[in-house]
XYZ file of C-alpha atoms in Angstrom:
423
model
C 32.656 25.703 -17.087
C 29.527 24.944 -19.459
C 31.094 21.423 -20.119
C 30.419 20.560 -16.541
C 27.783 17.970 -15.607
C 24.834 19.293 -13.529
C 22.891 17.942 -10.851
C 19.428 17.449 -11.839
C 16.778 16.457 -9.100
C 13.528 15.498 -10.521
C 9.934 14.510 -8.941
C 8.402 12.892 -11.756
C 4.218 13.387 -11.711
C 3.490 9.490 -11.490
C 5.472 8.389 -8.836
C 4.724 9.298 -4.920
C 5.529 12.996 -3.600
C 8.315 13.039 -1.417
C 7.140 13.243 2.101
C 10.252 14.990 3.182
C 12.642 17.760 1.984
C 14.348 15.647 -0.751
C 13.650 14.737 -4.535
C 12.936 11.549 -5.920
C 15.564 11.230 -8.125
C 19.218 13.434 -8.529
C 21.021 12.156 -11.854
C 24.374 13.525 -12.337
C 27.122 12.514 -15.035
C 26.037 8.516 -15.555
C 24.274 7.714 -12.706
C 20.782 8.699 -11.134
C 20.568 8.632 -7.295
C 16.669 7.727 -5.809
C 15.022 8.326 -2.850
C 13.896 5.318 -1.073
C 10.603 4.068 -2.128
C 7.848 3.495 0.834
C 4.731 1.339 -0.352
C 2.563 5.077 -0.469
C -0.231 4.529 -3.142
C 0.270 7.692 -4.890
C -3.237 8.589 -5.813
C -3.853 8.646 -1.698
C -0.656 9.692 -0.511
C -1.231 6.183 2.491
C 0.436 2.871 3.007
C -0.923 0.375 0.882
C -2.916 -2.743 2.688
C -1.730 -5.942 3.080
C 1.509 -7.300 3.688
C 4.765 -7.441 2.927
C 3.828 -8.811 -0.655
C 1.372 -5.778 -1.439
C 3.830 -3.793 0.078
C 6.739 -4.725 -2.279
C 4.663 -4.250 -5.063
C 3.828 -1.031 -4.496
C 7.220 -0.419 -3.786
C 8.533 -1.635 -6.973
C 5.800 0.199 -8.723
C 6.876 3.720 -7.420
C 10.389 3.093 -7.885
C 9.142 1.982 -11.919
C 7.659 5.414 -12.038
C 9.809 7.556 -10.824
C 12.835 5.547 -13.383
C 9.806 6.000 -16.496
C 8.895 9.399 -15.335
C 13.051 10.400 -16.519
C 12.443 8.027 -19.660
C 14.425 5.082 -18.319
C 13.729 1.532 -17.888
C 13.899 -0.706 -15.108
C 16.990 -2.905 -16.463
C 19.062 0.540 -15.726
C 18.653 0.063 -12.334
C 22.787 -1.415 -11.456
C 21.897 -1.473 -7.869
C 18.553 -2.090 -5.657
C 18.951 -1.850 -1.581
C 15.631 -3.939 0.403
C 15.362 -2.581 3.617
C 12.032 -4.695 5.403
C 11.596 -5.077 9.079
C 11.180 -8.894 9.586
C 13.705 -10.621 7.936
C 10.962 -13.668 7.586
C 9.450 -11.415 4.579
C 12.647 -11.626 2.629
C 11.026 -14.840 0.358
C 7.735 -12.819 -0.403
C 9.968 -9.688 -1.161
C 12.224 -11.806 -3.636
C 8.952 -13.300 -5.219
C 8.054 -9.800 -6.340
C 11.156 -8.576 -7.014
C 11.683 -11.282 -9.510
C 8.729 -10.350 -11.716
C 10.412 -6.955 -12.230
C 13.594 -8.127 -13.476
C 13.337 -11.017 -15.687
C 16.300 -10.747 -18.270
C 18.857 -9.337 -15.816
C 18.849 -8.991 -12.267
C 21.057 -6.168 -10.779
C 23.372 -6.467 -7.294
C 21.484 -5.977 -4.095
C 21.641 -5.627 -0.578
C 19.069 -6.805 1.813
C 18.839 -5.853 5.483
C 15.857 -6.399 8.032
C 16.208 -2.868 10.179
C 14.506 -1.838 13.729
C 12.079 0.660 11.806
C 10.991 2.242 8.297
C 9.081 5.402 7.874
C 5.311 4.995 8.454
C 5.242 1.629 9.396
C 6.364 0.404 6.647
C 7.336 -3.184 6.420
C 9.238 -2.833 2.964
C 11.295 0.305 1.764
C 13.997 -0.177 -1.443
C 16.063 2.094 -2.948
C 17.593 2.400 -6.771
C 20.859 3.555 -8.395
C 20.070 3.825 -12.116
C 22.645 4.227 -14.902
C 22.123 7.000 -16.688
C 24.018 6.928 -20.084
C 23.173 10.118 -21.653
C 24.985 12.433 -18.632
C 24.222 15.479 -17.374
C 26.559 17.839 -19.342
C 24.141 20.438 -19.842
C 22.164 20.545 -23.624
C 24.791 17.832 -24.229
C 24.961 13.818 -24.806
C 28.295 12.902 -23.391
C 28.868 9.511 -24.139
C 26.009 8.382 -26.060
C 24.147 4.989 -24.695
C 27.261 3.028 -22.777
C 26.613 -0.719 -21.744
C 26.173 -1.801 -18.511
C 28.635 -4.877 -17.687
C 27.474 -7.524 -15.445
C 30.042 -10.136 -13.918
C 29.740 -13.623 -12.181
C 32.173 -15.413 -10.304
C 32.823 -19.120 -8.912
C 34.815 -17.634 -6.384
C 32.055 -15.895 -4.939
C 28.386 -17.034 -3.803
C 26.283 -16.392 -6.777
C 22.271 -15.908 -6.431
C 19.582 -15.810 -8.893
C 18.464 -12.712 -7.098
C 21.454 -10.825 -7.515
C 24.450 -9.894 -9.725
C 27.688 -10.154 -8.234
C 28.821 -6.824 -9.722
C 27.297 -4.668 -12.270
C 29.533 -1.838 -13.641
C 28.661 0.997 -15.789
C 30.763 3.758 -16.801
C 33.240 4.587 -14.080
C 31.804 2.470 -10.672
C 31.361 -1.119 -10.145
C 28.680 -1.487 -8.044
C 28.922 -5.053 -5.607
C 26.109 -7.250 -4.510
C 26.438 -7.063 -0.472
C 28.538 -10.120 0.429
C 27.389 -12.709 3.406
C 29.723 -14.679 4.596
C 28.485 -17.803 2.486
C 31.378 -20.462 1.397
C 31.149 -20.326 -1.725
C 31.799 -24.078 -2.145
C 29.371 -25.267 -0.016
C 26.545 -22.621 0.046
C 26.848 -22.463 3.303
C 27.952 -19.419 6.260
C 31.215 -20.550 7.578
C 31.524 -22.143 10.543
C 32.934 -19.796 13.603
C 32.032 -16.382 15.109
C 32.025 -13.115 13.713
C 35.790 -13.052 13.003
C 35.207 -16.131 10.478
C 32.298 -14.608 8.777
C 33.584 -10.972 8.420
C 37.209 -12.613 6.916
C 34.676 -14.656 4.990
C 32.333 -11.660 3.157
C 36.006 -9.432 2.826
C 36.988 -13.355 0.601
C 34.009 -13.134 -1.255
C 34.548 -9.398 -1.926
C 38.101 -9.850 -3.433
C 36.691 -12.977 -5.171
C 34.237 -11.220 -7.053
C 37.084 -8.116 -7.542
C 39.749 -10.757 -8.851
C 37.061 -12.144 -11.449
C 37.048 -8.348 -13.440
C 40.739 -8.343 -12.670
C 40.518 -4.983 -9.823
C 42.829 -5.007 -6.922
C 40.996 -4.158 -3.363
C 42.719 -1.167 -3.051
C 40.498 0.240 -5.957
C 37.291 0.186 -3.284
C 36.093 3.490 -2.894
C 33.497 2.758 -0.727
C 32.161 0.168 2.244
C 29.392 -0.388 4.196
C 29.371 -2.806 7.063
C 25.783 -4.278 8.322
C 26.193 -6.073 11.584
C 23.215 -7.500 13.847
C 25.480 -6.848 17.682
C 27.345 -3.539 17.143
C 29.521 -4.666 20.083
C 31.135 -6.999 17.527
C 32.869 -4.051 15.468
C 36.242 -4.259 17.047
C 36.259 -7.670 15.946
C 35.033 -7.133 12.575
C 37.730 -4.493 12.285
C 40.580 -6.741 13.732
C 40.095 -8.835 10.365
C 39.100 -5.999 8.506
C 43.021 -3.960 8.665
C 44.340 -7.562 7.129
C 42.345 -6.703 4.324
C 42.498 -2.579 3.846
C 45.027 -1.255 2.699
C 46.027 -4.187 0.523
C 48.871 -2.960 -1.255
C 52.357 -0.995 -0.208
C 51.283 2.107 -2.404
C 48.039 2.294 -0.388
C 49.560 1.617 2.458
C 52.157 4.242 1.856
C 49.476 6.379 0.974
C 47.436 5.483 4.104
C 44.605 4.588 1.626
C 41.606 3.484 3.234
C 38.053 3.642 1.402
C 35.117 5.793 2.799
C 33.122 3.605 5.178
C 29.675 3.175 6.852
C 28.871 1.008 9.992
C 25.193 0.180 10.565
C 23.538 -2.604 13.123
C 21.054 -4.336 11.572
C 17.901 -5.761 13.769
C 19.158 -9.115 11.317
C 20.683 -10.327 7.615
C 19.785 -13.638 5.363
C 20.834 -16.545 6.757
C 21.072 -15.854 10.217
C 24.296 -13.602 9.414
C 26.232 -11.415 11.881
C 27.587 -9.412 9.490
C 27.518 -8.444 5.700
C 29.733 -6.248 3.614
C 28.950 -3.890 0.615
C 31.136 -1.961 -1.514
C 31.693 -0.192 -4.273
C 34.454 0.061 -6.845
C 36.019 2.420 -9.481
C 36.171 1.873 -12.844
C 39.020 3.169 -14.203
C 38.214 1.781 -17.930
C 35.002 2.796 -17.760
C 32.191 1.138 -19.958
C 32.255 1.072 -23.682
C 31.469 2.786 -25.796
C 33.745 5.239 -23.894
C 37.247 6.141 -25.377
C 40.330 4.893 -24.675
C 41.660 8.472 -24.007
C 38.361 9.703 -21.972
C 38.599 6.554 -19.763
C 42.460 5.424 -18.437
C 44.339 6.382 -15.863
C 41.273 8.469 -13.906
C 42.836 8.256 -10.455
C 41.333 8.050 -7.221
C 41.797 11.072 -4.610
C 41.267 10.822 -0.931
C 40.874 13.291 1.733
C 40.704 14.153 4.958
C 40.345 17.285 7.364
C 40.755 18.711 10.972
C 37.453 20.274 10.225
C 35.617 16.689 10.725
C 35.842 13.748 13.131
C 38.848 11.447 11.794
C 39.080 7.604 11.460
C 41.965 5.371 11.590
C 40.036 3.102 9.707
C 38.185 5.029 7.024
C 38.829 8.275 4.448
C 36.568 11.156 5.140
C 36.072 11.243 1.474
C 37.154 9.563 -1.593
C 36.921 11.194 -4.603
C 36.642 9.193 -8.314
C 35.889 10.505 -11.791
C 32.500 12.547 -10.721
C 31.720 11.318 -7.429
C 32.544 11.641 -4.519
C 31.836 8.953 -1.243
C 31.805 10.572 2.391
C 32.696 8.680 5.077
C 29.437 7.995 7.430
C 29.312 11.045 9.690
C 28.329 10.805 13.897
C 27.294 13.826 15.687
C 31.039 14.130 16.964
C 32.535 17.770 17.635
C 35.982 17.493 16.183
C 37.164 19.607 18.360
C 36.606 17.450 21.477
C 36.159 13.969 19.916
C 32.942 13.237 22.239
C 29.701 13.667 20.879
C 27.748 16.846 21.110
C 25.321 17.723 24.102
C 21.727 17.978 23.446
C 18.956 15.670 21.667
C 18.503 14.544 18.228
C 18.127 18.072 16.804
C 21.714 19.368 18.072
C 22.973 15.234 16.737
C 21.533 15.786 13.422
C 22.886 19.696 13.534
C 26.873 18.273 14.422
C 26.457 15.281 11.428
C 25.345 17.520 9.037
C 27.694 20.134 9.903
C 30.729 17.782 9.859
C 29.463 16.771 6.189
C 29.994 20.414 5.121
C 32.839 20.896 6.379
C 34.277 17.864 4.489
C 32.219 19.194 1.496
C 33.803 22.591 1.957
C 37.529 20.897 2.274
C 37.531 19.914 -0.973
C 35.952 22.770 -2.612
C 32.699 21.893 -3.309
C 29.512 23.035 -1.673
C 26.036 21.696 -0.048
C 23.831 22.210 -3.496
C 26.529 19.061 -4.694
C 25.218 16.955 -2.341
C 23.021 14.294 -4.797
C 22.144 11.178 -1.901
C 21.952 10.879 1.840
C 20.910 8.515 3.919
C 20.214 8.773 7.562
C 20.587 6.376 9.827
C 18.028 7.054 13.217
C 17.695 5.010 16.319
C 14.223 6.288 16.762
C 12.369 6.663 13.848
C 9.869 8.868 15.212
C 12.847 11.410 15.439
C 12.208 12.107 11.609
C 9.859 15.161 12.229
C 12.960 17.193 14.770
C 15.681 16.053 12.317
C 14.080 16.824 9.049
C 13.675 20.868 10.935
C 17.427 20.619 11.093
C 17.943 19.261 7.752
C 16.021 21.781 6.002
C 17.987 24.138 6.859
C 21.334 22.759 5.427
C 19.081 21.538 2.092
C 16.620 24.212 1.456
C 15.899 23.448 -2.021
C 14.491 20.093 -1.131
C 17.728 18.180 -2.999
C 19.793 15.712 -2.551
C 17.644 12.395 -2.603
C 17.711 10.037 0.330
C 17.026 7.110 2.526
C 15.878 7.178 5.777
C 15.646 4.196 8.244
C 15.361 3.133 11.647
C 18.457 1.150 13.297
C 18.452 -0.282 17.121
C 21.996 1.133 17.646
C 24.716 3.270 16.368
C 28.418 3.890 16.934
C 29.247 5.660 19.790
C 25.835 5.480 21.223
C 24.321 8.595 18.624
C 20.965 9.057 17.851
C 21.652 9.838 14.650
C 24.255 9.004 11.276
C 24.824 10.350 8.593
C 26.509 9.451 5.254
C 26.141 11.288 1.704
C 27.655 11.259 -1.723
C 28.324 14.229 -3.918
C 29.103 15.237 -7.138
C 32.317 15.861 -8.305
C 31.928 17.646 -11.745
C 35.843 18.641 -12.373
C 36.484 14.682 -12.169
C 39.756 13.262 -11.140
C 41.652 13.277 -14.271
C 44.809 11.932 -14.423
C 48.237 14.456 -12.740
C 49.404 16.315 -15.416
């Protein structure tokens, strides 16, 4: 239909040129996807000098171009991920940070990982609203307003918003598991900090009056990946939160990562995102109610108990984190990295494929490697599922996966019919 949105991937001149087989930026309908920004001074294609300062700079820089170079500004950026490797830098980071949003500060989530592409000690990551669509030759819903939310109930930061939603999507700052009364993590274990960040999720949900259930999407940083059966002990009190979900057997699409550490001497933090039924004015009340969200899950692909495969809402759709796990045996695949990457990536089409959509709607990966130095063998494999150098994507370097893989994979992709309402 020629009233469908398309994805548009675009490499704008000023910023850095992607140093793997993705673009900068993919918009499609209201929101533009980025690559991950490494500190690369673009006019020499190397890391900048210095530290983690100079390197945040540049960082911020790139990610500035690439947002001008599609005639945005940075206050449409609704979400920024840091990603450093010393969690000591996080201060320094924040200092810079802060001179790029003065006026309004959008949510974030900050995790120090094992490794970042070329040494890097700072790598961050946009999602930018992007009111004017991508109907084709089309406006299609002229300039709509972000809306940004703060709750008591919650920890609040003057580096972050607690959520910031525009059009469909509420995007949530990562939650630590911070008493909000005190300022302080909770005393206990993991248990008592992962019951803590799911409060301070439903906190910040109950302040723009959303139930849990509408959660489309999570993604769970912990710094001992031994503590997940823990994490998700408290995490099924939590998901699914009502008896239609539960009837359903609702669960949102989900991501598991161990961080090498998280602010405040964390064990775990929590990220999600949210559908927006109501959308963002200027919207219409007929374009923008009742938009349901649609979940699935196939034989095709590894299954979870505890997460959807993917979740589907007005014109996204949020894939489940993917392992190198052959569905057909439930053991991961034999072989290195290459035959890892091959098995994710295949399992991602299949759930692509199950619910009719195809590769080329792919618009943001990340990958998730235990040894960076992989990127080389998996970026040969990944070429050949993404020839045309699209969707955009993070890559970083993690001390330990599920299941003992080399290699994760999670992705989100377009979803041009929408989910309307059932006729």
């Amino acid at each position: 239909m020629s009233g469908y949105n398309a994805v548009l991937a675009r490499n704008p001149e000023q910023a850095p040129k992607p140093i793997g087989p993705y673009a900068q930026t993919v918009a499609f309908s209201h929101y533009n996807n980025l690559s991950a920004q490494l500190p690369i001074d673009p006019a020499t294609g190397e890391l900048v000098p210095g530290g983690a300062t100079e390197q945040a700079k540049q960082v911020l820089a790139n990610i500035g171009a690439v947002v001008e170079g599609i005639d945005h500004v940075m206050d449409d950026v609704v979400r920024l991920s840091v990603f450093v490797t010393d969690i000591g830098d996080v201060d320094a980071v924040d200092a810079v940070i802060a001179t790029a949003f003065t006026d309004y500060v959008p949510t974030r989530t900050t995790v120090a990982v094992a490794a970042l592409p070329l040494g890097a000690a700072v790598q961050m990551d946009a999602l930018v609203s992007n009111g004017e669509g991508t109907i084709p030759n089309a406006p299609q819903a002229g300039d709509l307003v972000k809306v940004v939310n703060d709750t008591d109930g919650a920890p609040q930061s003057p580096a972050s918003s607690q959520t910031v939603a525009f059009s469909h999507y509420n995007n949530l700052a990562a939650q630590l598991p911070v008493d909000p009364a005190t300022g302080e993590l909770v005393a206990g274990g993991v248990a008592e900090q992962t019951r803590q960040c799911l409060a301070n999720i439903k906190a910040v949900l109950q302040g723009i009056d959303v139930p849990v259930d509408d959660i489309v999407r999570v993604t769970i940083f912990l710094t001992n990946l031994s503590d997940i059966d823990t994490v998700d002990e408290v995490y099924t009190t939590f998901f699914p939160d009502s008896a239609i979900a539960r009837a359903a057997g609702y669960l949102p699409a989900r991501t598991v990562v161990e961080a090498s550490a998280l602010p405040h001497g964390a064990l775990v933090q929590i990220e999600a995102v949210v559908s927006h039924g109501d959308g963002t004015p200027p919207q219409a009340v007929e374009d923008r109610h009742g938009i349901v969200i649609r979940a699935n899950d196939t034989d095709a692909a590894p299954r979870s108990p505890l997460s959807t495969q993917t979740v589907a809402f007005s014109h996204y759709n949020h894939l489940s984190a993917q392992l190198p796990i052959d569905p057909t045996t439930g053991e991961l695949v034999a072989g290195g990295v290459a035959e890892q990457t091959r098995q994710c990536l295949a399992n991602i089409k299949a759930i692509v494929e199950s619910i009719d959509h195809a590769m080329d709607d792919v618009v943001k990966v990340n990958l998730f490697l235990t040894d960076i130095a992989d990127t080389a063998a998996v970026d040969e494999v990944y070429a050949t599922f993404f020839p045309g150098g699209v969707p955009a994507r993070r890559t970083v370097g993690v001390s330990a996966l599920p299941a003992g893989a080399l290699i994760q994979v999670d992705a989100v992709v377009a979803n041009a019919e929408g989910t309307p309402p059932v006729a």
